[in-house]
Amino acid sequence: MFNPRPQVQVLATGDGHACVVIDDALVGPERLPAFAHAYREDFQQAPANQFPGQQLRMPEEFTQLLGEVFREHARHALGVRRVLFGASRLSLVTSPPQSLAPVHWHPRRVRAFEPEQRIVLAELFLFHDEQLGGMQFFLPRVSPQHIEQLEHDAEALAPDEFSRRHGVTAGYPRGSDACFAEALAVPARWNRLVFHDGASFHARAIGDPARLVADPRAGRLSLTATFTCSRPRVAW
């Protein structure tokens, strides 16, 4: 299913992080949207603070195939040693801006609990409408303490209280703001796969939320994955 000879490029996302962009990732990419449509009734609404839409868990065997792509094309560039655990889902962004949980109002990062581990995230775009948005990476403009407080409050406060305290309103992040400067934008492209360090601040670049629909054939469908990895014992 995965192309043995894709086009691969490594891009800096700032602050020592990088992402790996793989074009022509799948052979016969139309099969995944067809699969999603066939099983559209099995998609479930994700918890609001985890993902802004619906998801369908993929079989472990598929995640292993994706993990092989990561090991061959992205593991070294992202500075990890081996994959300890992985999970993948078909993900359909459907939430309108006004219904977003505060954690989705600003760029996010995902950090491992153990210091010797690192989280790697992946997203494979499975839509032709590039206006549905690609991926953005950011660098903080404020202190680490400010960022930690922002992240804590996004999880702990009700949306109205979070908005009053931090002076922001509900919506998908778009470009730079008072707290974050955009460092890199990776446009959406059919059959484009992006691996990146979860510790880099990132957000989906939703250009026109009105285009977000619950139909896998027309909406912002992607394959998303999370890999927990070990760090190298010595520097490469």
Coordinates of N, CA and C in Angstrom, one line a residue:
M1 N 0.8 -1.2 0.0 CA 0.0 0.0 0.0 C 0.9 1.3 0.0
F2 N 2.0 1.3 0.7 CA 2.8 2.4 0.7 C 3.9 2.4 -0.4
N3 N 4.1 3.6 -1.0 CA 5.1 3.7 -2.1 C 6.5 3.4 -1.6
P4 N 7.2 2.5 -2.2 CA 8.6 2.2 -1.8 C 9.6 3.3 -2.2
R5 N 9.2 4.2 -3.2 CA 10.1 5.2 -3.6 C 9.3 6.6 -3.7
P6 N 8.9 7.1 -2.5 CA 8.2 8.4 -2.5 C 9.2 9.5 -2.6
Q7 N 8.6 10.7 -2.7 CA 9.5 12.0 -2.7 C 9.5 12.4 -1.2
V8 N 10.8 12.6 -0.7 CA 11.0 12.9 0.7 C 11.8 14.2 0.8
Q9 N 11.3 15.1 1.7 CA 12.1 16.3 2.1 C 12.0 16.5 3.6
V10 N 13.1 17.0 4.1 CA 13.2 17.4 5.6 C 13.2 18.9 5.7
L11 N 12.3 19.4 6.5 CA 12.1 20.9 6.7 C 12.3 21.2 8.2
A12 N 13.0 22.3 8.4 CA 13.1 22.8 9.8 C 11.9 23.5 10.2
T13 N 11.4 23.2 11.5 CA 10.3 23.8 12.0 C 10.6 24.8 13.1
G14 N 11.9 25.0 13.4 CA 12.4 26.0 14.4 C 12.7 25.3 15.7
D15 N 13.6 26.0 16.5 CA 14.0 25.5 17.8 C 14.5 24.1 17.8
G16 N 15.3 23.7 16.8 CA 15.9 22.4 16.7 C 15.0 21.3 16.3
H17 N 13.7 21.6 16.0 CA 12.8 20.5 15.5 C 12.7 20.5 14.0
A18 N 12.2 19.4 13.5 CA 12.0 19.2 12.0 C 10.8 18.4 11.7
C19 N 10.4 18.5 10.5 CA 9.3 17.6 10.0 C 9.8 17.0 8.7
V20 N 9.2 15.8 8.4 CA 9.6 15.1 7.2 C 8.3 15.0 6.3
V21 N 8.4 15.6 5.1 CA 7.3 15.6 4.2 C 7.5 14.6 3.1
I22 N 6.5 13.7 3.0 CA 6.6 12.6 2.0 C 5.5 12.7 1.1
D23 N 5.8 13.0 -0.2 CA 4.7 13.0 -1.2 C 4.6 11.7 -2.0
D24 N 3.4 11.5 -2.5 CA 3.1 10.2 -3.2 C 3.3 9.0 -2.2
A25 N 2.8 9.2 -1.0 CA 3.1 8.3 0.1 C 2.4 6.9 -0.2
L26 N 1.2 6.9 -0.8 CA 0.5 5.6 -1.0 C 0.4 5.3 -2.4
V27 N 0.4 4.0 -2.7 CA 0.1 3.5 -4.0 C -1.5 3.2 -4.0
G28 N -2.2 3.9 -4.9 CA -3.7 3.7 -4.8 C -4.3 4.4 -3.6
P29 N -4.0 5.7 -3.4 CA -4.4 6.4 -2.2 C -6.0 6.5 -2.1
E30 N -6.7 6.4 -3.2 CA -8.1 6.5 -3.2 C -8.8 5.4 -2.4
R31 N -8.1 4.4 -2.1 CA -8.7 3.3 -1.4 C -9.0 3.6 0.0
L32 N -8.2 4.5 0.7 CA -8.5 4.9 2.1 C -9.8 5.7 2.2
P33 N -10.0 6.8 1.3 CA -11.2 7.4 1.4 C -12.4 6.5 1.1
A34 N -12.2 5.6 0.2 CA -13.3 4.6 -0.1 C -13.6 3.7 1.1
F35 N -12.6 3.3 1.8 CA -12.7 2.6 3.0 C -13.4 3.4 4.1
A36 N -13.0 4.7 4.2 CA -13.7 5.5 5.2 C -15.2 5.7 4.9
H37 N -15.5 5.9 3.6 CA -16.9 6.0 3.3 C -17.7 4.7 3.6
A38 N -17.1 3.6 3.3 CA -17.8 2.3 3.5 C -18.1 2.1 5.0
Y39 N -17.2 2.6 5.9 CA -17.3 2.4 7.3 C -17.6 3.7 8.0
R40 N -18.3 4.7 7.3 CA -18.6 6.0 7.9 C -19.4 5.9 9.1
E41 N -20.3 4.9 9.2 CA -21.1 4.8 10.4 C -20.4 4.4 11.7
D42 N -19.1 3.9 11.5 CA -18.3 3.4 12.6 C -17.4 4.5 13.2
F43 N -17.4 5.7 12.5 CA -16.6 6.8 13.0 C -17.3 7.3 14.3
Q44 N -16.5 7.7 15.3 CA -17.0 8.1 16.6 C -16.5 9.5 16.9
Q45 N -17.4 10.3 17.5 CA -16.9 11.7 17.9 C -15.8 11.6 18.9
A46 N -14.7 12.2 18.7 CA -13.6 12.1 19.6 C -13.8 13.1 20.8
P47 N -13.2 12.8 21.9 CA -13.3 13.7 23.1 C -12.9 15.1 22.6
A48 N -13.6 16.1 23.0 CA -13.4 17.5 22.5 C -12.0 18.0 22.7
N49 N -11.3 17.6 23.8 CA -10.0 18.1 24.1 C -8.9 17.3 23.4
Q50 N -9.3 16.3 22.6 CA -8.3 15.5 21.9 C -8.3 15.7 20.4
F51 N -9.5 15.8 19.8 CA -9.5 16.0 18.4 C -10.8 16.6 18.0
P52 N -10.8 17.6 17.1 CA -12.1 18.3 16.8 C -12.9 17.7 15.7
G53 N -13.4 16.5 15.9 CA -14.2 15.8 14.9 C -14.3 14.3 15.2
Q54 N -14.4 13.5 14.1 CA -14.7 12.1 14.2 C -13.5 11.3 13.9
Q55 N -13.4 10.1 14.4 CA -12.3 9.2 14.2 C -12.7 7.8 14.1
L56 N -11.9 7.0 13.4 CA -12.0 5.6 13.3 C -10.7 4.9 13.5
R57 N -10.6 4.1 14.5 CA -9.3 3.4 14.8 C -8.9 2.4 13.7
M58 N -7.7 2.5 13.3 CA -7.2 1.6 12.2 C -6.6 0.3 12.8
P59 N -6.6 -0.8 12.1 CA -6.0 -2.0 12.6 C -4.5 -1.9 12.9
E60 N -4.1 -2.7 13.9 CA -2.7 -2.6 14.3 C -1.8 -2.9 13.1
E61 N -2.2 -3.8 12.3 CA -1.4 -4.2 11.1 C -1.1 -3.0 10.2
F62 N -2.1 -2.2 10.0 CA -1.9 -1.0 9.2 C -0.9 0.0 9.9
T63 N -1.1 0.2 11.2 CA -0.2 1.0 11.9 C 1.3 0.5 11.8
Q64 N 1.5 -0.8 11.8 CA 2.8 -1.3 11.6 C 3.4 -1.0 10.3
L65 N 2.6 -1.0 9.2 CA 3.0 -0.7 7.9 C 3.4 0.8 7.9
L66 N 2.6 1.7 8.5 CA 3.0 3.1 8.6 C 4.3 3.3 9.4
G67 N 4.4 2.5 10.4 CA 5.7 2.5 11.2 C 6.9 2.2 10.4
E68 N 6.8 1.3 9.5 CA 7.9 0.9 8.6 C 8.3 2.1 7.7
V69 N 7.3 2.8 7.2 CA 7.6 4.0 6.4 C 8.3 5.0 7.3
F70 N 7.9 5.2 8.5 CA 8.6 6.1 9.4 C 10.0 5.7 9.7
R71 N 10.2 4.4 9.9 CA 11.6 4.0 10.2 C 12.5 4.2 9.0
E72 N 12.0 4.0 7.8 CA 12.8 4.1 6.6 C 13.1 5.5 6.2
H73 N 12.1 6.4 6.4 CA 12.2 7.7 5.8 C 12.3 8.9 6.8
A74 N 12.0 8.7 8.0 CA 11.9 9.8 8.9 C 12.5 9.6 10.3
R75 N 12.8 8.4 10.7 CA 13.3 8.1 12.0 C 14.6 8.9 12.3
H76 N 15.5 8.8 11.4 CA 16.8 9.4 11.7 C 16.7 10.9 11.7
A77 N 15.9 11.5 10.7 CA 15.8 13.0 10.7 C 15.1 13.5 11.9
L78 N 14.3 12.7 12.6 CA 13.6 13.2 13.8 C 14.3 12.8 15.1
G79 N 15.4 12.1 14.9 CA 16.3 11.9 16.1 C 15.7 10.9 17.1
V80 N 15.1 9.8 16.6 CA 14.6 8.8 17.5 C 15.3 7.4 17.1
R81 N 15.3 6.5 18.1 CA 16.0 5.2 17.9 C 15.0 4.2 17.4
R82 N 13.9 3.9 18.1 CA 13.0 2.9 17.6 C 11.6 3.2 18.2
V83 N 10.6 2.6 17.5 CA 9.2 2.8 17.9 C 8.9 1.8 19.0
L84 N 8.3 2.3 20.1 CA 7.9 1.5 21.2 C 6.4 1.1 21.1
F85 N 5.6 2.1 20.6 CA 4.2 1.9 20.5 C 3.6 2.8 19.5
G86 N 2.6 2.4 18.8 CA 2.0 3.3 17.8 C 0.5 3.0 17.7
A87 N -0.2 4.0 17.2 CA -1.7 3.9 17.0 C -2.0 4.8 15.9
S88 N -3.0 4.4 15.0 CA -3.4 5.3 13.9 C -4.9 5.3 13.8
R89 N -5.4 6.4 13.2 CA -6.8 6.6 13.0 C -7.1 7.3 11.7
L90 N -8.2 7.0 11.1 CA -8.8 7.9 10.1 C -9.5 9.0 10.8
S91 N -9.2 10.2 10.5 CA -9.7 11.4 11.2 C -10.3 12.4 10.3
L92 N -11.5 12.8 10.7 CA -12.3 13.7 9.9 C -12.6 15.0 10.8
V93 N -12.0 16.1 10.4 CA -12.2 17.3 11.2 C -13.6 17.9 10.8
T94 N -14.5 18.0 11.8 CA -15.9 18.5 11.5 C -16.3 19.6 12.4
S95 N -15.6 19.9 13.5 CA -16.1 20.8 14.5 C -16.0 22.3 14.0
P96 N -17.1 23.0 14.1 CA -17.1 24.5 13.7 C -16.3 25.2 14.8
P97 N -15.7 26.4 14.4 CA -14.9 27.1 15.4 C -15.5 27.4 16.7
Q98 N -16.8 27.7 16.7 CA -17.4 28.1 18.0 C -17.6 26.9 19.0
S99 N -17.5 25.7 18.5 CA -17.6 24.6 19.4 C -16.3 24.0 19.8
L100 N -15.2 24.6 19.4 CA -13.9 24.0 19.7 C -13.6 24.1 21.2
A101 N -12.9 23.1 21.8 CA -12.4 23.2 23.1 C -11.2 24.1 23.1
P102 N -10.9 24.8 24.2 CA -9.8 25.8 24.2 C -8.5 25.3 23.8
V103 N -8.2 24.0 24.0 CA -6.9 23.4 23.6 C -6.7 23.5 22.1
H104 N -7.7 23.7 21.4 CA -7.6 23.8 19.9 C -7.6 25.2 19.4
W105 N -7.6 26.2 20.3 CA -7.6 27.6 20.0 C -6.2 28.1 19.7
H106 N -5.2 27.4 20.1 CA -3.8 27.8 20.0 C -3.0 26.6 19.6
P107 N -1.7 26.8 19.1 CA -0.9 25.7 18.7 C -0.7 24.7 19.9
R108 N -0.5 23.5 19.6 CA -0.3 22.4 20.6 C 1.0 21.8 20.5
R109 N 1.4 21.1 21.5 CA 2.6 20.2 21.5 C 2.2 18.9 22.3
V110 N 2.9 17.8 22.0 CA 2.6 16.6 22.7 C 4.0 16.1 23.2
R111 N 4.1 16.0 24.5 CA 5.4 15.6 25.1 C 5.3 14.2 25.7
A112 N 6.4 13.5 25.7 CA 6.4 12.2 26.3 C 6.5 12.3 27.8
F113 N 6.0 11.4 28.6 CA 6.1 11.4 30.0 C 7.5 11.0 30.5
E114 N 8.2 10.2 29.8 CA 9.5 9.7 30.2 C 10.6 10.5 29.4
P115 N 11.6 10.9 30.1 CA 12.7 11.8 29.5 C 13.4 11.1 28.4
E116 N 13.5 9.7 28.4 CA 14.2 9.0 27.4 C 13.3 8.6 26.2
Q117 N 12.1 9.2 26.2 CA 11.2 8.9 25.1 C 10.8 10.2 24.3
R118 N 10.3 10.0 23.1 CA 9.8 11.2 22.3 C 8.6 10.7 21.6
I119 N 7.6 11.7 21.4 CA 6.4 11.4 20.7 C 6.6 11.9 19.2
V120 N 6.3 11.1 18.3 CA 6.3 11.5 16.8 C 4.8 11.4 16.3
L121 N 4.4 12.5 15.7 CA 3.0 12.5 15.1 C 3.1 12.4 13.6
A122 N 2.0 11.9 13.0 CA 2.0 11.8 11.5 C 0.6 12.2 11.1
E123 N 0.5 12.8 9.9 CA -0.7 13.1 9.2 C -0.6 12.9 7.7
L124 N -1.5 12.1 7.2 CA -1.5 11.8 5.7 C -2.8 12.4 5.2
F125 N -2.6 13.4 4.3 CA -3.8 14.1 3.7 C -4.5 13.3 2.7
L126 N -5.8 13.1 2.9 CA -6.6 12.2 2.0 C -7.7 13.0 1.4
F127 N -7.5 14.3 1.0 CA -8.5 15.1 0.4 C -7.8 15.9 -0.7
H128 N -8.6 16.3 -1.7 CA -8.1 17.0 -2.9 C -8.2 18.5 -2.7
D129 N -9.2 19.0 -1.9 CA -9.5 20.4 -1.7 C -8.4 21.0 -0.8
E130 N -7.4 21.6 -1.4 CA -6.3 22.1 -0.6 C -6.7 23.2 0.4
Q131 N -7.9 23.9 0.1 CA -8.4 24.9 1.0 C -8.8 24.4 2.3
L132 N -8.9 23.1 2.5 CA -9.3 22.5 3.8 C -8.1 22.6 4.7
G133 N -6.9 22.9 4.2 CA -5.8 23.2 5.1 C -4.8 22.1 5.4
G134 N -3.5 22.6 5.5 CA -2.4 21.7 5.8 C -2.0 21.7 7.2
M135 N -0.7 22.0 7.4 CA -0.1 21.9 8.8 C 0.7 23.2 9.0
Q136 N 0.6 23.7 10.2 CA 1.4 24.9 10.6 C 2.3 24.6 11.8
F137 N 3.5 25.1 11.8 CA 4.4 25.0 13.0 C 4.7 26.4 13.5
F138 N 4.9 26.5 14.8 CA 5.1 27.8 15.5 C 6.2 27.8 16.5
L139 N 6.7 29.0 16.8 CA 7.6 29.2 17.9 C 7.0 30.1 18.9
P140 N 7.2 29.9 20.2 CA 6.6 30.8 21.2 C 7.2 32.2 21.1
R141 N 6.4 33.2 21.4 CA 6.9 34.6 21.5 C 6.9 35.0 22.9
V142 N 6.4 34.2 23.8 CA 6.4 34.6 25.3 C 7.2 33.6 26.1
S143 N 7.3 33.8 27.3 CA 8.1 32.9 28.2 C 7.6 31.5 28.3
P144 N 8.5 30.6 28.7 CA 8.0 29.2 28.9 C 7.0 29.1 30.0
Q145 N 7.1 30.0 31.0 CA 6.1 30.0 32.1 C 4.7 30.4 31.6
H146 N 4.7 31.4 30.7 CA 3.5 31.9 30.1 C 2.8 30.7 29.3
I147 N 3.6 30.0 28.5 CA 3.1 28.9 27.7 C 2.5 27.8 28.6
E148 N 3.3 27.5 29.6 CA 2.8 26.4 30.6 C 1.4 26.8 31.2
Q149 N 1.3 28.1 31.5 CA 0.0 28.6 32.1 C -1.1 28.5 31.1
L150 N -0.8 28.9 29.8 CA -1.7 28.8 28.8 C -2.2 27.4 28.5
E151 N -1.3 26.5 28.5 CA -1.7 25.1 28.3 C -2.5 24.5 29.5
H152 N -2.1 24.9 30.7 CA -2.8 24.4 31.8 C -4.3 25.0 31.8
D153 N -4.4 26.3 31.6 CA -5.7 26.9 31.6 C -6.6 26.3 30.5
A154 N -6.0 26.0 29.3 CA -6.8 25.5 28.2 C -7.5 24.1 28.6
E155 N -6.8 23.4 29.4 CA -7.3 22.1 29.9 C -8.3 22.3 31.1
A156 N -8.0 23.3 31.9 CA -8.7 23.3 33.2 C -9.9 24.3 33.2
L157 N -9.9 25.3 32.3 CA -11.0 26.3 32.4 C -12.1 26.1 31.4
A158 N -13.2 26.6 31.7 CA -14.3 26.6 30.8 C -14.0 27.6 29.7
P159 N -14.6 27.4 28.5 CA -14.2 28.3 27.3 C -14.4 29.8 27.6
D160 N -15.5 30.2 28.2 CA -15.7 31.6 28.5 C -14.6 32.2 29.4
E161 N -14.3 31.4 30.5 CA -13.3 31.9 31.4 C -11.9 31.9 30.8
F162 N -11.6 30.9 30.0 CA -10.3 30.9 29.3 C -10.2 32.1 28.3
S163 N -11.3 32.4 27.6 CA -11.3 33.5 26.7 C -11.1 34.8 27.4
R164 N -11.7 35.0 28.6 CA -11.5 36.3 29.4 C -10.1 36.4 29.9
R165 N -9.6 35.3 30.4 CA -8.3 35.4 31.0 C -7.1 35.6 30.0
H166 N -7.3 35.1 28.8 CA -6.2 35.1 27.9 C -6.5 36.0 26.6
G167 N -7.7 36.6 26.6 CA -8.0 37.5 25.5 C -8.0 36.9 24.1
V168 N -8.5 35.7 24.1 CA -8.6 35.0 22.8 C -10.1 34.5 22.6
T169 N -10.4 34.2 21.4 CA -11.8 33.7 21.1 C -11.7 32.4 20.4
A170 N -12.8 31.6 20.4 CA -12.8 30.3 19.8 C -12.5 30.4 18.3
G171 N -11.6 29.5 17.8 CA -11.3 29.4 16.4 C -10.0 28.6 16.2
Y172 N -9.9 28.1 15.0 CA -8.7 27.4 14.6 C -7.5 28.4 14.5
P173 N -6.3 28.1 14.9 CA -5.2 29.0 14.8 C -4.9 29.2 13.3
R174 N -4.6 30.5 13.0 CA -4.2 30.9 11.7 C -3.1 31.9 11.7
G175 N -1.9 31.5 11.4 CA -0.7 32.4 11.4 C -0.3 32.9 12.8
S176 N 0.5 33.9 12.8 CA 1.1 34.4 14.0 C 0.1 35.2 14.9
D177 N 0.3 35.2 16.2 CA -0.5 36.0 17.1 C 0.5 36.5 18.2
A178 N -0.1 37.0 19.3 CA 0.7 37.6 20.4 C 1.6 36.6 21.1
C179 N 1.2 35.3 21.1 CA 1.9 34.3 21.8 C 2.8 33.4 20.9
F180 N 2.4 33.3 19.7 CA 3.1 32.3 18.8 C 3.4 33.0 17.4
A181 N 4.6 32.7 16.9 CA 5.0 33.2 15.6 C 5.1 31.9 14.6
E182 N 4.4 32.1 13.5 CA 4.4 30.9 12.6 C 5.9 30.8 12.0
A183 N 6.4 29.5 12.1 CA 7.7 29.2 11.6 C 7.7 28.5 10.3
L184 N 6.7 27.7 10.0 CA 6.6 26.9 8.8 C 5.2 26.6 8.5
A185 N 4.8 26.7 7.3 CA 3.5 26.2 6.8 C 3.7 25.1 5.8
V186 N 3.1 24.0 6.0 CA 3.2 22.9 5.0 C 1.8 22.8 4.4
P187 N 1.7 23.1 3.1 CA 0.4 23.1 2.4 C -0.2 21.7 2.4
A188 N -1.5 21.6 2.4 CA -2.1 20.3 2.1 C -1.9 19.9 0.7
R189 N -1.7 18.6 0.5 CA -1.6 18.1 -0.9 C -2.1 16.6 -0.8
W190 N -2.9 16.3 -1.8 CA -3.4 14.9 -1.9 C -2.2 13.9 -1.8
N191 N -2.4 12.9 -0.9 CA -1.4 11.8 -0.7 C -0.1 12.3 -0.2
R192 N -0.1 13.4 0.6 CA 1.1 13.9 1.3 C 1.1 13.5 2.7
L193 N 2.2 12.9 3.2 CA 2.4 12.4 4.6 C 3.4 13.3 5.3
V194 N 3.1 13.7 6.5 CA 4.0 14.6 7.3 C 4.2 13.9 8.6
F195 N 5.5 13.7 8.9 CA 5.9 13.2 10.2 C 6.6 14.4 10.9
H196 N 6.3 14.6 12.2 CA 7.0 15.6 13.0 C 7.1 15.3 14.5
D197 N 8.0 15.9 15.1 CA 8.2 15.8 16.5 C 7.0 16.4 17.2
G198 N 6.4 15.6 18.1 CA 5.2 16.1 18.8 C 5.5 17.3 19.7
A199 N 6.8 17.5 20.1 CA 7.2 18.6 21.0 C 7.2 19.9 20.3
S200 N 7.1 19.9 19.0 CA 7.1 21.2 18.2 C 5.6 21.7 18.3
F201 N 5.4 23.0 18.4 CA 4.1 23.6 18.5 C 3.5 23.5 17.1
H202 N 2.3 23.0 16.9 CA 1.7 22.8 15.6 C 0.2 23.0 15.7
A203 N -0.4 23.1 14.5 CA -1.8 23.2 14.4 C -2.2 23.0 13.0
R204 N -3.4 22.5 12.8 CA -4.0 22.3 11.4 C -4.3 23.7 10.9
A205 N -4.0 23.9 9.7 CA -4.3 25.2 9.0 C -5.6 25.1 8.3
I206 N -6.7 25.3 9.1 CA -8.0 25.3 8.5 C -8.3 26.6 7.8
G207 N -8.3 26.6 6.5 CA -8.5 27.8 5.8 C -9.9 28.3 5.8
D208 N -10.9 27.4 5.6 CA -12.3 27.8 5.5 C -13.1 26.8 6.3
P209 N -13.4 27.1 7.6 CA -14.1 26.1 8.4 C -15.5 25.7 7.8
A210 N -16.1 26.6 7.0 CA -17.4 26.2 6.3 C -17.3 25.0 5.4
R211 N -16.1 24.7 5.0 CA -15.9 23.5 4.1 C -15.8 22.2 4.9
L212 N -15.8 22.3 6.2 CA -15.7 21.1 7.1 C -17.0 20.3 7.1
V213 N -17.0 19.2 6.5 CA -18.3 18.4 6.4 C -18.0 17.0 6.9
A214 N -19.0 16.2 7.3 CA -18.9 14.9 7.8 C -18.8 13.8 6.8
D215 N -18.7 14.2 5.5 CA -18.6 13.2 4.4 C -17.2 12.9 4.2
P216 N -16.7 11.6 4.4 CA -15.3 11.3 4.1 C -14.8 11.6 2.7
R217 N -15.8 11.6 1.7 CA -15.4 11.8 0.3 C -15.2 13.3 0.0
A218 N -15.7 14.2 0.9 CA -15.7 15.6 0.6 C -15.0 16.5 1.7
G219 N -14.9 15.9 2.9 CA -14.4 16.6 4.0 C -12.9 16.5 4.2
R220 N -12.4 17.1 5.3 CA -11.0 17.0 5.6 C -10.6 15.7 6.3
L221 N -10.5 14.7 5.5 CA -10.1 13.3 5.9 C -8.6 13.2 5.9
S222 N -8.1 12.6 6.9 CA -6.7 12.3 7.0 C -6.4 11.1 7.8
L223 N -5.3 10.5 7.6 CA -4.8 9.4 8.5 C -3.9 10.0 9.5
T224 N -4.2 9.9 10.7 CA -3.3 10.5 11.8 C -2.7 9.3 12.6
A225 N -1.5 9.5 13.1 CA -0.9 8.5 13.9 C 0.0 9.1 15.0
T226 N 0.2 8.4 16.1 CA 1.1 8.8 17.2 C 2.0 7.6 17.4
F227 N 3.3 7.9 17.5 CA 4.3 6.9 17.8 C 5.1 7.3 19.0
T228 N 5.1 6.5 20.0 CA 6.0 6.7 21.1 C 7.3 6.0 20.8
C229 N 8.4 6.8 20.9 CA 9.7 6.3 20.4 C 10.8 6.5 21.5
S230 N 11.8 5.7 21.4 CA 13.0 5.9 22.3 C 14.0 6.8 21.7
R231 N 14.7 7.6 22.5 CA 15.7 8.5 22.0 C 17.0 7.7 21.8
P232 N 17.9 8.1 21.0 CA 19.2 7.5 20.8 C 20.0 7.5 22.1
R233 N 20.7 6.5 22.4 CA 21.6 6.4 23.6 C 22.7 7.4 23.5
V234 N 23.2 7.6 22.3 CA 24.3 8.5 22.0 C 23.9 9.4 20.9
A235 N 24.5 10.5 20.7 CA 24.2 11.5 19.6 C 24.6 10.8 18.3
W236 N 23.7 11.0 17.3 CA 24.1 10.5 15.9 C 25.0 11.5 15.2

